[in-house]
């Protein structure tokens, strides 16, 4: 699997993502935000957490307009895989690749702690290595993770089984406890929790490992 | 010409920051504040001198970047 990790000014989980992907066996290239072209034949583009462009205007808004995001959108439209974590999820929502928006946490506080998630669908490369309904523990660290989507779109997400993860105890006010969602072709995943921070026993848990293993299984030799 | 863009959370979208401000006002003794909504104002200095064209231009900026129309509405003021 060939993966590219995008680096914006203010990204701070880019290397964590690269470490997690390499540990799963991926060949990883870091891509600077000013590069309009992604590496050749890349299978997965990962958009990391952090505070791209200082979260100015809205989280992810400026990053979504950067040259590399044109390449990212083209990659997704071609059917390429995309993983957006935390700020990466905010960027994907701002590009329109995923529906909805991430608003300020309902409690107004930055929340940084491990949370329990439920795997809501296993019908995707990202979640196929989990058991249906499995509960996993993954850290969150965000101020703007309050997922909002209008009622008709929420119904569509439910009907199409596109809610990937839900919070067992909602930490931020997200609609329907949503922690992560899939695109309609199930190849783009955006999630606020950080699976890349749960891939080594030294992290306090390894519940993120099946995500990278599942991607690897799907994309090995692809 | 100058343009002022007001960006607000849409009606019906909960504004927890506005709510926090409302509580703080009540704690300070300001009575009778029924609701507070917090938004932002963006001022633009435009080369365009025709109001109609300027508005079209600013509207495009709002749709593309200045507002996220999933959760926000905007109003444009030209001067």
Coordinates of N, CA and C in Angstrom, one line a residue, chain B residues 15-54:
Chain B
X15 N -25.8 27.6 19.5 CA -24.6 28.4 19.6 C -24.1 28.4 21.0
X16 N -23.3 27.4 21.4 CA -22.9 27.3 22.8 C -22.1 28.5 23.3
X17 N -21.4 29.2 22.4 CA -20.6 30.3 22.8 C -21.6 31.5 23.2
X18 N -22.6 31.7 22.4 CA -23.6 32.7 22.7 C -24.3 32.4 24.0
X19 N -24.6 31.1 24.2 CA -25.2 30.7 25.5 C -24.3 31.1 26.7
X20 N -23.0 30.8 26.5 CA -22.0 31.1 27.6 C -22.0 32.6 27.9
X21 N -22.0 33.4 26.8 CA -22.0 34.8 27.0 C -23.3 35.3 27.7
X22 N -24.4 34.7 27.4 CA -25.7 35.0 28.0 C -25.6 34.7 29.5
X23 N -25.1 33.6 29.9 CA -24.9 33.2 31.3 C -24.0 34.2 32.0
X24 N -22.9 34.6 31.3 CA -22.0 35.5 32.0 C -22.6 36.9 32.2
X25 N -23.4 37.3 31.2 CA -24.1 38.6 31.4 C -25.1 38.6 32.6
X26 N -25.8 37.5 32.7 CA -26.7 37.3 33.8 C -26.0 37.3 35.1
X27 N -24.8 36.7 35.1 CA -24.0 36.6 36.4 C -23.5 38.0 36.7
X28 N -23.3 38.9 35.7 CA -22.9 40.3 36.0 C -24.0 41.2 36.4
X29 N -25.2 40.6 36.4 CA -26.4 41.4 36.9 C -27.1 42.1 35.7
X30 N -26.8 41.8 34.5 CA -27.6 42.4 33.4 C -28.8 41.6 33.2
X31 N -30.0 42.2 33.5 CA -31.2 41.5 33.5 C -31.9 41.5 32.1
X32 N -32.7 40.5 31.8 CA -33.6 40.6 30.6 C -32.9 40.3 29.3
X33 N -31.8 39.6 29.3 CA -31.1 39.2 28.0 C -31.7 37.9 27.7
X34 N -32.6 37.8 26.8 CA -33.3 36.6 26.4 C -32.4 35.6 25.7
X35 N -31.6 36.1 24.8 CA -30.7 35.2 24.0 C -29.5 36.0 23.5
X36 N -28.4 35.3 23.3 CA -27.2 35.8 22.7 C -26.8 34.9 21.6
X37 N -26.5 35.5 20.4 CA -25.9 34.7 19.3 C -24.6 35.4 19.0
X38 N -23.5 34.6 18.8 CA -22.2 35.2 18.5 C -21.8 34.9 17.1
X39 N -21.3 35.9 16.4 CA -20.9 35.6 15.0 C -19.6 36.4 14.7
X40 N -19.3 36.6 13.4 CA -18.1 37.3 13.1 C -18.3 38.3 12.0
X41 N -17.5 39.3 12.0 CA -17.6 40.4 11.0 C -16.3 40.4 10.2
X42 N -16.4 40.3 8.9 CA -15.2 40.3 8.0 C -15.2 41.5 7.2
X43 N -14.2 42.4 7.2 CA -14.2 43.6 6.4 C -13.3 43.4 5.2
X44 N -13.8 43.8 4.0 CA -13.0 43.6 2.8 C -12.8 44.9 2.1
X45 N -11.6 45.2 1.7 CA -11.2 46.3 0.9 C -11.2 45.9 -0.6
X46 N -12.1 46.3 -1.4 CA -12.2 45.8 -2.8 C -11.7 46.9 -3.8
X47 N -11.1 46.4 -4.9 CA -10.7 47.2 -6.0 C -12.0 47.6 -6.8
X48 N -13.0 46.7 -6.8 CA -14.2 46.9 -7.6 C -14.9 48.2 -7.1
X49 N -15.4 49.0 -8.1 CA -16.2 50.2 -7.7 C -17.7 50.1 -8.0
X50 N -18.1 49.1 -8.8 CA -19.5 48.9 -9.1 C -20.1 48.0 -8.0
X51 N -21.2 48.5 -7.4 CA -21.8 47.8 -6.2 C -22.3 46.5 -6.6
X52 N -22.9 46.4 -7.8 CA -23.6 45.1 -8.2 C -22.5 44.0 -8.4
X53 N -21.4 44.5 -9.1 CA -20.4 43.5 -9.4 C -19.7 43.1 -8.1
X54 N -19.5 44.1 -7.2 CA -18.8 43.8 -5.9 C -19.6 42.8 -5.1

